[in-house]
Coordinates of C-alpha atoms and ligand atoms in Angstrom, one line a residue:
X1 CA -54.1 -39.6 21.9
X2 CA -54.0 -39.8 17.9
X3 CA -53.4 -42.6 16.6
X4 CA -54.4 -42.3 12.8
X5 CA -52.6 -41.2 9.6
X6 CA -53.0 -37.8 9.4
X7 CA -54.0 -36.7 5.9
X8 CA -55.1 -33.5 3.6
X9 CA -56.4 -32.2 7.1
X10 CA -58.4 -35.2 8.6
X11 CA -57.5 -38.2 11.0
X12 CA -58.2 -41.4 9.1
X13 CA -56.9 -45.3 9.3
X14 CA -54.5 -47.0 6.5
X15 CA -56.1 -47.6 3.3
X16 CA -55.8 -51.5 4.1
X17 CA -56.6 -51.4 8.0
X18 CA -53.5 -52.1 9.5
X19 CA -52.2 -51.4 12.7
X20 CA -49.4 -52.1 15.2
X21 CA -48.4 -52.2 18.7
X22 CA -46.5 -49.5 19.9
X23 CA -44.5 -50.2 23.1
X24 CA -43.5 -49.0 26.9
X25 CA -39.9 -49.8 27.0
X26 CA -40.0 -49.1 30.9
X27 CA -42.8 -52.0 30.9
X28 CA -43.0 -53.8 28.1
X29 CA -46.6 -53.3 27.5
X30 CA -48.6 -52.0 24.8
X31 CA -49.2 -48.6 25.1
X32 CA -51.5 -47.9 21.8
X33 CA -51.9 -49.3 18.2
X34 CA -51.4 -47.0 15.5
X35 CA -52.8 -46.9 12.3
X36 CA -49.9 -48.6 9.7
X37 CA -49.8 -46.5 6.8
X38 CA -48.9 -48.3 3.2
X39 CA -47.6 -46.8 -0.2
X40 CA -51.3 -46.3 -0.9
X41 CA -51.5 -43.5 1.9
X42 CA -48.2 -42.4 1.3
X43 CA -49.4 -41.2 -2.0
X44 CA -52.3 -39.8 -1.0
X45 CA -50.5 -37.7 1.8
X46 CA -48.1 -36.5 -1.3
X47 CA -51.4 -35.5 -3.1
X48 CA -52.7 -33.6 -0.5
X49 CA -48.9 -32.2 -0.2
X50 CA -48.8 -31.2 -3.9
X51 CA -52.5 -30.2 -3.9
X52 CA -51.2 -27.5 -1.3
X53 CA -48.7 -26.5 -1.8
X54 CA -49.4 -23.3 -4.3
X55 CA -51.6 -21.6 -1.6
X56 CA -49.2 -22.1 1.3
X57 CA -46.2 -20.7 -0.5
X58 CA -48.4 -18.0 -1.3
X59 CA -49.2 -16.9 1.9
X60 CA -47.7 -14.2 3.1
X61 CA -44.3 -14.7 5.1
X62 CA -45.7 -12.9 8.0
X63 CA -48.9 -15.4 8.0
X64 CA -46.5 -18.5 7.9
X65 CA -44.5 -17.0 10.5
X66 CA -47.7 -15.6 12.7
X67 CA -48.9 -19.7 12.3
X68 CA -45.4 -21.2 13.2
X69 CA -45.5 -18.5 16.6
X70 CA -48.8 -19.9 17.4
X71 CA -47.9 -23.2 17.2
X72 CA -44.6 -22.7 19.5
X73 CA -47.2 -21.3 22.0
X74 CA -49.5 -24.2 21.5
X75 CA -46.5 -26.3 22.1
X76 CA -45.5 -25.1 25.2
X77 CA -49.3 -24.8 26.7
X78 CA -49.0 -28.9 26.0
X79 CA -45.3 -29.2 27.2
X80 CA -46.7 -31.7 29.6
X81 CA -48.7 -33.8 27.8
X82 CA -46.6 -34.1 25.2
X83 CA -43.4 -34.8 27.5
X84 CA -45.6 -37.6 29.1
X85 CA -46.2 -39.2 25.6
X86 CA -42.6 -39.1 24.9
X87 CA -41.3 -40.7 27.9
X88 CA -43.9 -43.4 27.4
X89 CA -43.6 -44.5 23.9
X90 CA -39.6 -43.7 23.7
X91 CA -38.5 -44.2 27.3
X92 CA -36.5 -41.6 28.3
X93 CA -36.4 -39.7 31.7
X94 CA -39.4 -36.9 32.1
X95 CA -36.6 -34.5 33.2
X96 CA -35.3 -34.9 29.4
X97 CA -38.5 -35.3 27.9
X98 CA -39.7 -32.1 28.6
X99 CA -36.1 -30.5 28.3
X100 CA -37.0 -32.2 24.2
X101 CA -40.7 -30.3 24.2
X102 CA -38.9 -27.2 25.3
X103 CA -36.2 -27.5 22.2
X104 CA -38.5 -28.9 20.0
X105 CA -41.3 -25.8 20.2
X106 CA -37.7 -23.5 20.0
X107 CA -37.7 -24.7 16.5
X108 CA -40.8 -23.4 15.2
X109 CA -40.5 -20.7 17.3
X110 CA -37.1 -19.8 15.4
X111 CA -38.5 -20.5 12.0
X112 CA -41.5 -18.2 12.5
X113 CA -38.6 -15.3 13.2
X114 CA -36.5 -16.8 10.1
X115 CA -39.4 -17.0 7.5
X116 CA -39.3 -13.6 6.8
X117 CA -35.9 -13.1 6.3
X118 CA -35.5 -15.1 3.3
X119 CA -33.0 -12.4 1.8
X120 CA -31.9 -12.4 -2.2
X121 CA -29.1 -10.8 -3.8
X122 CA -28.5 -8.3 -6.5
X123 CA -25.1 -7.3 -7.9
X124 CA -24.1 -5.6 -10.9
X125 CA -22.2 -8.7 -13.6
X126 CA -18.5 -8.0 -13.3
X127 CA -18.6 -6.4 -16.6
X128 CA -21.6 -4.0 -16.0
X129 CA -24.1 -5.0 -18.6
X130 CA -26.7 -6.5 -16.3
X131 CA -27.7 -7.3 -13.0
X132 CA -27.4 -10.5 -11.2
X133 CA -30.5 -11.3 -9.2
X134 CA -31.0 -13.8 -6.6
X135 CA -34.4 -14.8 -5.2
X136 CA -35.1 -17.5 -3.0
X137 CA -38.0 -19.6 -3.8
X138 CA -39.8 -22.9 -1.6
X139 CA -38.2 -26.2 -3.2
X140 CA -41.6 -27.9 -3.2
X141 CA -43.2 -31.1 -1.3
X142 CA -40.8 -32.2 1.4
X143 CA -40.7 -35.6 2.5
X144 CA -39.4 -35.9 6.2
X145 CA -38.4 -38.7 7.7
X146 CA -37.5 -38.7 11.6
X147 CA -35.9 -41.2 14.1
X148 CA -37.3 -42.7 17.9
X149 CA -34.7 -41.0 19.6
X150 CA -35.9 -36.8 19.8
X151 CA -39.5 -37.8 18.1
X152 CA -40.7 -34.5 18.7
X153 CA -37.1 -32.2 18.4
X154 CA -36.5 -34.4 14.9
X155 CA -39.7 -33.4 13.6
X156 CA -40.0 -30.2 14.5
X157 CA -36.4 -29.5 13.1
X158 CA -37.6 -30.0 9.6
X159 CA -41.4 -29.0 9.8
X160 CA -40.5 -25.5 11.3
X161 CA -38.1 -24.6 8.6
X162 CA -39.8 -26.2 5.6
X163 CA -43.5 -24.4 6.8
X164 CA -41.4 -21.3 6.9
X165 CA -39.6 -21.4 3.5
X166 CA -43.4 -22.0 2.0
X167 CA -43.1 -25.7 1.5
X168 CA -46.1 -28.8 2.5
X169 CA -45.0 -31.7 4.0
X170 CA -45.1 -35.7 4.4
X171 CA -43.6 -37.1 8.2
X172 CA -42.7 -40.6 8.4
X173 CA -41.6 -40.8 11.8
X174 CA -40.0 -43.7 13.4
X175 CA -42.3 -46.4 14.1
X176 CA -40.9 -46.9 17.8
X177 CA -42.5 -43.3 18.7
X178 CA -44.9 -42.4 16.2
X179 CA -47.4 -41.2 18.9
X180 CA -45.5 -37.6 19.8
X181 CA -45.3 -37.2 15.8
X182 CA -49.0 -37.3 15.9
X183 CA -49.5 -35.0 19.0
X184 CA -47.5 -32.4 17.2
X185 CA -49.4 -32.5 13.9
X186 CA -52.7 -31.8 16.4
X187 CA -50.4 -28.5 17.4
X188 CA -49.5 -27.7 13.5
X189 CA -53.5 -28.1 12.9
X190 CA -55.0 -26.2 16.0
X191 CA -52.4 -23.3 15.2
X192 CA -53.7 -22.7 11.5
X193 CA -51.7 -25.0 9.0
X194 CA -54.0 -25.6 6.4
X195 CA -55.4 -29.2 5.0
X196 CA -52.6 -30.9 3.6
X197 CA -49.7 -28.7 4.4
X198 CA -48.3 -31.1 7.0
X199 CA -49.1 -35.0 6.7
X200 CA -48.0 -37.9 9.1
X201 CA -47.7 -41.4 8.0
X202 CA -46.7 -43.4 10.5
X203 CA -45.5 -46.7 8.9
X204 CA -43.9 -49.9 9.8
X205 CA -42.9 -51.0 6.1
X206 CA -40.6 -48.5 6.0
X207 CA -39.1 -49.0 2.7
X208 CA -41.7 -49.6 0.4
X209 CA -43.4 -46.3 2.0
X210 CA -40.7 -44.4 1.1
X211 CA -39.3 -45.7 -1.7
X212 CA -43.3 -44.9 -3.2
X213 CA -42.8 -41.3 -2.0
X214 CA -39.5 -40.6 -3.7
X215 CA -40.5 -42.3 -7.0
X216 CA -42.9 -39.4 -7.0
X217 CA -42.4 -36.7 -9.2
X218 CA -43.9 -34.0 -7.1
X219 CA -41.5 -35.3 -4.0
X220 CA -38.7 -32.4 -4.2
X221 CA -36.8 -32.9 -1.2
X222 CA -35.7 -35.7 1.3
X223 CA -34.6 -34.9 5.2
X224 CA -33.6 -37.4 6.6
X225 CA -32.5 -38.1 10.2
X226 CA -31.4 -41.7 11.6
X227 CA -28.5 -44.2 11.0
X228 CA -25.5 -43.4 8.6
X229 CA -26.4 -46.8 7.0
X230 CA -29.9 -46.2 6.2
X231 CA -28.9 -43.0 5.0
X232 CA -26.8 -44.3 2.2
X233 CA -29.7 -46.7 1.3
X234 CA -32.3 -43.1 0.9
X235 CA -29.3 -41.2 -0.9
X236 CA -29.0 -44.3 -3.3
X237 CA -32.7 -44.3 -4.2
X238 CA -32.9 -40.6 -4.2
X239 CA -30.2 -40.7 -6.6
X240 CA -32.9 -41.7 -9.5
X241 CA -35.0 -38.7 -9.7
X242 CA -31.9 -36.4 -8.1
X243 CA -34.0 -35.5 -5.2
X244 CA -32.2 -33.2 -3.0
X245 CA -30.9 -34.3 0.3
X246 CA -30.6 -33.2 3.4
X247 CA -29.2 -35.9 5.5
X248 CA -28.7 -35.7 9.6
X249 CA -26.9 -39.1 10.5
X250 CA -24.9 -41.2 12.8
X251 CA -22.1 -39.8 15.2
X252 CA -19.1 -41.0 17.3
X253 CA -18.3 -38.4 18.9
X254 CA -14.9 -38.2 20.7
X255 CA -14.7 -36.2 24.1
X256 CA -11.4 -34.5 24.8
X257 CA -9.7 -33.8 28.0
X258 CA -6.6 -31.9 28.5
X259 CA -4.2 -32.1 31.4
X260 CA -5.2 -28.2 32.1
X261 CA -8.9 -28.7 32.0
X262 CA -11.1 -27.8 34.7
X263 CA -12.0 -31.3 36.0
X264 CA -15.3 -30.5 37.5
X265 CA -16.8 -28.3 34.9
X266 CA -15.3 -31.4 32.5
X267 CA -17.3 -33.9 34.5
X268 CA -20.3 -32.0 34.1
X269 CA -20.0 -32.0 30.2
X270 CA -19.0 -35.6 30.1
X271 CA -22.6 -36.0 32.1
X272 CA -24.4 -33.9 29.6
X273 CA -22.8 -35.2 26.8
X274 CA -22.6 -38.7 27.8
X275 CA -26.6 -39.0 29.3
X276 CA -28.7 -36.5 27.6
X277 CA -31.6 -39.5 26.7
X278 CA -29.5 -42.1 28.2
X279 CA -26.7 -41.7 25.8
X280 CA -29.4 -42.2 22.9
X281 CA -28.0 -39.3 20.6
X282 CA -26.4 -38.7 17.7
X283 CA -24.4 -35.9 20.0
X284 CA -23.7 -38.4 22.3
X285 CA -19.8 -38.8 23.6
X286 CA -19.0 -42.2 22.4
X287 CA -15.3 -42.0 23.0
X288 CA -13.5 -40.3 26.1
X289 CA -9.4 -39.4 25.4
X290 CA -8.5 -38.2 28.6
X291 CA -4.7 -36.9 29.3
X292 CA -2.8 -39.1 31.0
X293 CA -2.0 -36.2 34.1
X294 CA -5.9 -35.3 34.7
X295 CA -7.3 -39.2 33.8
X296 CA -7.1 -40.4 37.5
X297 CA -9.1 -37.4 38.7
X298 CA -11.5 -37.7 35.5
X299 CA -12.2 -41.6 36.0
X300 CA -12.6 -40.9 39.8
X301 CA -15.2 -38.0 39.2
X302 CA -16.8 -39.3 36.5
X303 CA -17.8 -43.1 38.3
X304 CA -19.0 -40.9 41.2
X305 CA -21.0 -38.7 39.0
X306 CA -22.4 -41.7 37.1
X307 CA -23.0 -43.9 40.3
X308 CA -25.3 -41.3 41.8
X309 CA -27.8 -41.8 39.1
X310 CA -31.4 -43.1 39.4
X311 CA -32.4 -45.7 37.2
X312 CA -36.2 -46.3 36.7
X313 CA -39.2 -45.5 34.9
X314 CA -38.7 -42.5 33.4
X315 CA -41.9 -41.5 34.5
X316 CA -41.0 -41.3 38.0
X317 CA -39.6 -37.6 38.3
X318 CA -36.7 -38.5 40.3
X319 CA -35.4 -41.1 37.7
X320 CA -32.1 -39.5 35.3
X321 CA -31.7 -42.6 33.6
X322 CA -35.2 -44.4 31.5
X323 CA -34.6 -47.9 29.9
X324 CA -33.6 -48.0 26.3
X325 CA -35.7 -48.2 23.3
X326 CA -36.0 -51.7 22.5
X327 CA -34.7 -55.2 23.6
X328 CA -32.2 -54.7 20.9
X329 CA -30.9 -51.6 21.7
X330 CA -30.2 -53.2 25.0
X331 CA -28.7 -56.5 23.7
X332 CA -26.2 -54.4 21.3
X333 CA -25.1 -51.8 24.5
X334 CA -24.0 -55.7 26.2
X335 CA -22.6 -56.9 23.3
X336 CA -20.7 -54.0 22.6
X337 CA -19.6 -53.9 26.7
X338 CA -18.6 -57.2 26.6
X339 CA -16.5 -56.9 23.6
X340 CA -14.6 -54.3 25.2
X341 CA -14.2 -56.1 28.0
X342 CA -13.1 -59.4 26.7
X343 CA -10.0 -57.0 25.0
X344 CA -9.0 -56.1 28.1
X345 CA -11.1 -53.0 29.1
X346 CA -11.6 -52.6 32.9
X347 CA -15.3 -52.1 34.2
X348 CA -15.2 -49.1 36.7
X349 CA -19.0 -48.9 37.2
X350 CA -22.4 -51.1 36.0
X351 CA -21.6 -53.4 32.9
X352 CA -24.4 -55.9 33.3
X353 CA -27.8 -55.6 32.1
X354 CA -30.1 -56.1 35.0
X355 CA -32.6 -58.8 35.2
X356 CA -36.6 -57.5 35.4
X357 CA -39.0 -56.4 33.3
X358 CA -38.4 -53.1 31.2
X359 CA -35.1 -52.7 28.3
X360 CA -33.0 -51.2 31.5
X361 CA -29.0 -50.9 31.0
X362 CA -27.2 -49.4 34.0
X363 CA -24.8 -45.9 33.6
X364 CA -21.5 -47.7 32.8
X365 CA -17.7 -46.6 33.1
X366 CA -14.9 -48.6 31.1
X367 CA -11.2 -47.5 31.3
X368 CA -8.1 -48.9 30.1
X369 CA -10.3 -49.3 26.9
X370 CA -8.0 -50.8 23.9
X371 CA -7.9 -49.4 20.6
X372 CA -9.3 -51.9 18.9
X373 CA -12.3 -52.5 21.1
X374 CA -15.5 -52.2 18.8
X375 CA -17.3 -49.5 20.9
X376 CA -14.8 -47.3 19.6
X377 CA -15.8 -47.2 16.1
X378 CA -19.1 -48.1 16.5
X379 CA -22.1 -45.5 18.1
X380 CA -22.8 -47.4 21.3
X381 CA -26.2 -45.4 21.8
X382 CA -25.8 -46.2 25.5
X383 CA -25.4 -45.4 29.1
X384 CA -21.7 -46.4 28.6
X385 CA -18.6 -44.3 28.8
X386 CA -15.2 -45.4 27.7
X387 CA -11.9 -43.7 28.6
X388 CA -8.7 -44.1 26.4
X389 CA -5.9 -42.5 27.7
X390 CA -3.4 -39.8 25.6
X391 CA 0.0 -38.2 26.2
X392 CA 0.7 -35.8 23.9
X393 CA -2.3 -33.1 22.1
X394 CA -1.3 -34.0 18.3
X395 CA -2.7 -37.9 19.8
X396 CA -5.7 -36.8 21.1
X397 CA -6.5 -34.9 17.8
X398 CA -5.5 -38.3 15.6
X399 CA -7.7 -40.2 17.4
X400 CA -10.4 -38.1 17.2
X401 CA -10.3 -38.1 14.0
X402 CA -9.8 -41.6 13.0
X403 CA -13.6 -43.2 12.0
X404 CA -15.6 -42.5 9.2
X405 CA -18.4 -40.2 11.2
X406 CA -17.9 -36.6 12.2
X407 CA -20.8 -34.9 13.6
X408 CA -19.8 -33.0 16.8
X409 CA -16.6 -33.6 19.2
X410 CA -15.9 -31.9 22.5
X411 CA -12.8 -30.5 24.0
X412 CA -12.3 -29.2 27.8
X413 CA -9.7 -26.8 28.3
X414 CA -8.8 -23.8 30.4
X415 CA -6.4 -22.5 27.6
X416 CA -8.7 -21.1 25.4
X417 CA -6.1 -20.4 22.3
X418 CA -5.4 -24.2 22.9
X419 CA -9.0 -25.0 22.5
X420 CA -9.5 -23.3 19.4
X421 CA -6.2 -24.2 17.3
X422 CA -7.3 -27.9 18.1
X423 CA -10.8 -27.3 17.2
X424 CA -10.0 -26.4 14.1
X425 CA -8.1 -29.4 13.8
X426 CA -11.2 -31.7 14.7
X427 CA -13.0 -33.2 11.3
X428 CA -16.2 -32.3 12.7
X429 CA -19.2 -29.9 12.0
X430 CA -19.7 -28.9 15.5
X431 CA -17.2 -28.7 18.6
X432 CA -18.1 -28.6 22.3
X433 CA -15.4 -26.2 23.5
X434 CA -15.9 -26.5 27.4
X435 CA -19.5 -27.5 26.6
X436 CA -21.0 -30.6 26.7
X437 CA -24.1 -29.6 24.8
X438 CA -24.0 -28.7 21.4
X439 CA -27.6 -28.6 20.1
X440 CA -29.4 -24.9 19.6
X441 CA -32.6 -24.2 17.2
X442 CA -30.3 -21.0 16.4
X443 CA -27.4 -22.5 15.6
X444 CA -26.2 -24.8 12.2
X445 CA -26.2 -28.4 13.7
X446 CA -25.1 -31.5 11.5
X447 CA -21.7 -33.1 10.2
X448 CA -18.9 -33.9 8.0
X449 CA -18.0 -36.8 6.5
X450 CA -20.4 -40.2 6.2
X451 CA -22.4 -37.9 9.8
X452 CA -24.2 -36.1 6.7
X453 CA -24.9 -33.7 4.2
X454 CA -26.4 -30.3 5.0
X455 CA -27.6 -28.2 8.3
X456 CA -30.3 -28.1 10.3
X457 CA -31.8 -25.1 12.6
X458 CA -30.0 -21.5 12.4
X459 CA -30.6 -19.6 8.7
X460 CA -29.2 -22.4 7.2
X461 CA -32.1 -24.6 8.5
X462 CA -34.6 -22.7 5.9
X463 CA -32.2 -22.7 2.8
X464 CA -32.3 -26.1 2.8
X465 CA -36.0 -26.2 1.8
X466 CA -35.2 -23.5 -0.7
X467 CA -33.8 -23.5 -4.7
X468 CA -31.9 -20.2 -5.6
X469 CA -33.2 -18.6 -8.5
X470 CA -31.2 -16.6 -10.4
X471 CA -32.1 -13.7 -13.4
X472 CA -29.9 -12.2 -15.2
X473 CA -31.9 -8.4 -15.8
X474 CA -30.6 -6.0 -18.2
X475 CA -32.6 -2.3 -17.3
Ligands
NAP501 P1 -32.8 -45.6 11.5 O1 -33.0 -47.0 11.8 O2 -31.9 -45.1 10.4 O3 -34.3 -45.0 11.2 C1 -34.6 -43.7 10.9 C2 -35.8 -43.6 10.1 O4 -35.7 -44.3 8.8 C3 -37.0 -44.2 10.8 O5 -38.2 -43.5 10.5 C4 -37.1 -45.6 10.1 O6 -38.4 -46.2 10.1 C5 -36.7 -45.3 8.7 N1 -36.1 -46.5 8.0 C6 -35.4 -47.5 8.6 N2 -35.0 -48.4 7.7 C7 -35.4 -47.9 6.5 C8 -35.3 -48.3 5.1 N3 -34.7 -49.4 4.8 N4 -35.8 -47.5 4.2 C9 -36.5 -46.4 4.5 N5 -36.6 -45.9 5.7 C10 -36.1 -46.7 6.7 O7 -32.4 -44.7 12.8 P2 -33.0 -44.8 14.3 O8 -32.5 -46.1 14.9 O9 -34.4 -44.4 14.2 O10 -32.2 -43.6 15.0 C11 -31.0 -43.7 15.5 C12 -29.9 -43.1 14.5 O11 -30.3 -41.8 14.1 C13 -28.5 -43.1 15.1 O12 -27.6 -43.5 14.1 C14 -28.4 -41.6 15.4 O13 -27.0 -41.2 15.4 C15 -29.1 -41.0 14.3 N6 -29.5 -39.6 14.6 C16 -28.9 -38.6 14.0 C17 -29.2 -37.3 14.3 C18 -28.5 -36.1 13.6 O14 -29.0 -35.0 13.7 N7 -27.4 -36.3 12.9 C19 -30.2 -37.0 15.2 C20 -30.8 -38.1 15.8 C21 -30.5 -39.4 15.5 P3 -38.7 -47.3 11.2 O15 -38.7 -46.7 12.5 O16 -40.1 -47.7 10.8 O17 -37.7 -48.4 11.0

């Protein structure tokens, strides 16, 4: 297991020898201590980043795409390993863990088919005295910065697409899970990614290592995935040197039930949606508006569905549901239950954190959930699912619409037409129609409105880590 920065091609600890804990959330125990890195390291990883970068957007695209296949097979030779690590250091079920390695390595194996089909344009100018031509060129050292809750799918999201569009790298991953960010640099290295095109600095002071990095003239580009509100903060300070952005944030995503849904298949989704990582996604159904004729055969299903699964380490292979990240993931899940409760909701299934070691919160069903409970508007990032009842389509829609996030909603219907008037109604980037799972390496994930700016995976994935250039030729 690594556990030091990795810099310019070589594992070393942080300038000023710190450390910290990183934890089991199933047990509470420390599972390793990882090197902290400072702005002094930071720096040094955007040297190495700058220093290079000329070669590696030289290469060939068929050599960066030959080194990003490799590393998707490297990935997937390790899928166990790696899986094991995640579960350990971010808690969630092995079943999903490994289900993450499998999406992750997707990513670099798409990129390694996209990095040679970074296509121009040339047009003859409207009034035929030159040509317009387009090329497509790397934007430069990329700063990445990743959350706890896919540690290897957020970092391989950005590193597969900026490798392929000829750009070097610095990962700050979150400091819950640095460990899997640091297992897949080891991939990135033993596939052929030369010194100093990919750097990790894991880092628990957070802002002051980034907030170095961006004041950086060589730093081109921020990614950024994690909280809508720490977002604003990176856009703010990225704002000084007009960094560009790509930003992958918070969600609150409704999920939609017509009276002429198929209520099994719509159970299943509500599953997938709801407990994919024990609700810890930004994908994650957050709000269920169920129509008033289908709800009591929904509710029914859905408690049954939720009741039948295993709580426990997720190590244990029969275990669905892992404990949460942190103690204060766990705390804000209650809080946010017990809101909803005091309102007036009604607690179908689970609602209480269990006593015992490990950040546990049971699969929980609310219904009769008031409008104004804060779970509603707020991303619960939990095991807990709560039902608001609709009569007529043009609500369900209203609803839906009414927060300031919109990454991804989903919508069960048997009426297809139905499904895609009304998804084109939904403010979101991405809609589940009659699917609760959203997320494909091929595919342009990320939102509208305060969910983000920008796309991540499919072709659009690789134009974000490139500037158009365009000549105007006269021949
Ligand atoms: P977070 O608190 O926003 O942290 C994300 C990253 O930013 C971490 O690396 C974190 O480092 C760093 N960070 C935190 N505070 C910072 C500051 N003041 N200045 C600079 N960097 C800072 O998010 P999270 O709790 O890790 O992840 C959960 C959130 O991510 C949810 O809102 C979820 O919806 C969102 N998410 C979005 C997507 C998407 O694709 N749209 C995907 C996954 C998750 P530390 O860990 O050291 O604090």
């Amino acid at each position: 297991m690594q556990t030091n920065l990795f810099i310019d091609g070589a594992w070393r600890p942080a300038a000023d020898g710190r450390t910290f804990a990183v934890e089991d959330p199933a047990t509470e125990r420390e599972l390793a201590r990882v090197a902290d890195g400072g702005a002094e390291d930071a720096l040094a990883a955007v040297a190495a980043a700058g220093k290079a970068l000329p070669a590696w957007s030289a290469r060939s695209p068929r050599e960066r795409a030959e080194i990003l296949r490799r590393a998707f097979e490297l990935m997937i030779e390790r899928r166990d390993e790696i899986a094991h690590l995640i579960v350990q250091e971010n808690g969630k079920a092995l079943r999903d863990a490994v289900g993450e390695v499998m999406y992750a390595a997707e990513f670099f194996r798409w990129y390694a088919e996209e990095a040679v089909r970074a296509l121009g344009e040339m047009s003859t100018a409207p009034n035929g005295a030159n040509r317009i031509l387009v090329q497509l060129q790397p934007i430069g050292v990329s700063l990445l910065v990743t959350p706890w809750n896919f540690p290897a799918a957020m970092a391989t999201r950005k590193i597969g697409p900026a490798l392929a569009a000829g750009c070097t790298v610095v990962l700050k991953p979150a400091s819950a899970t640095p460990l899997t960010a640091l297992a897949i640099a080891e991939v990135l290295a033993a596939a052929g990614v030369p010194a100093g095109a990919v750097n990790v600095v894991p880092a628990t002071r957070s802002s002051e290592v980034i907030g170095a990095m961006l004041r950086d003239s060589r730093i081109r580009k921020l990614s950024f995935t994690g909280s809508t509100e720490v977002g604003r903060l990176l856009l703010a300070q990225a704002a000084e040197r007009v960094v560009s952005c790509s930003m992958e944030l918070g969600g609150n995503a409704p999920f939609i039930v017509l009276d002429d849904a198929d209520v099994d298949a719509a159970v299943h989704g509500a599953m997938v949606a709801k407990m994919r990582n024990g609700g810890q996604a930004c994908t994650a159904a957050n709000r269920f508006y169920v129509q008033r004729g289908i709800a009591p055969a929904f509710v029914t299903r859905l408690v049954a569905a939720m009741a039948a699964l295993r709580m426990g380490n997720g190590l244990d292979a029969d275990v669905d549901v892992g404990p949460l990240v942190n103690a204060e993931a766990r705390d804000k899940v209650q809080e946010l239950v017990e809101d909803a409760v005091t309102r007036g909701a009604r607690v179908r299934l689970g609602g209480r954190t269990p006593a015992g070691t490990g950040f546990f919160y049971p699969p929980t069903v609310l219904d009769a959930v008031p409008r104004d409970a804060r779970l509603l508007s707020e991303e619960i990032f939990g095991p807990v699912a709560p039902i608001v009842e609709f009569d007529a389509e043009h609500d369900a829609v209203r609803l839906a619409n009414d927060t300031e996030y919109g990454l991804v909603s989903y919508l069960y219907t048997k009426d297809l037409a139905r499904g895609l008037r009304l998804a084109e109604r939904l403010d979101t980037g991405m809609v589940g129609l009659n699917r609760g799972l959203v997320s494909d390496p091929a595919a342009p994930f990320g939102g509208m409105k305060q969910s983000g700016i920008g796309r991540e995976g499919g072709h659009d994935g690789l134009l974000e880590f490139m500037e158009k250039k365009y000549l105007a030729v006269e021949w």
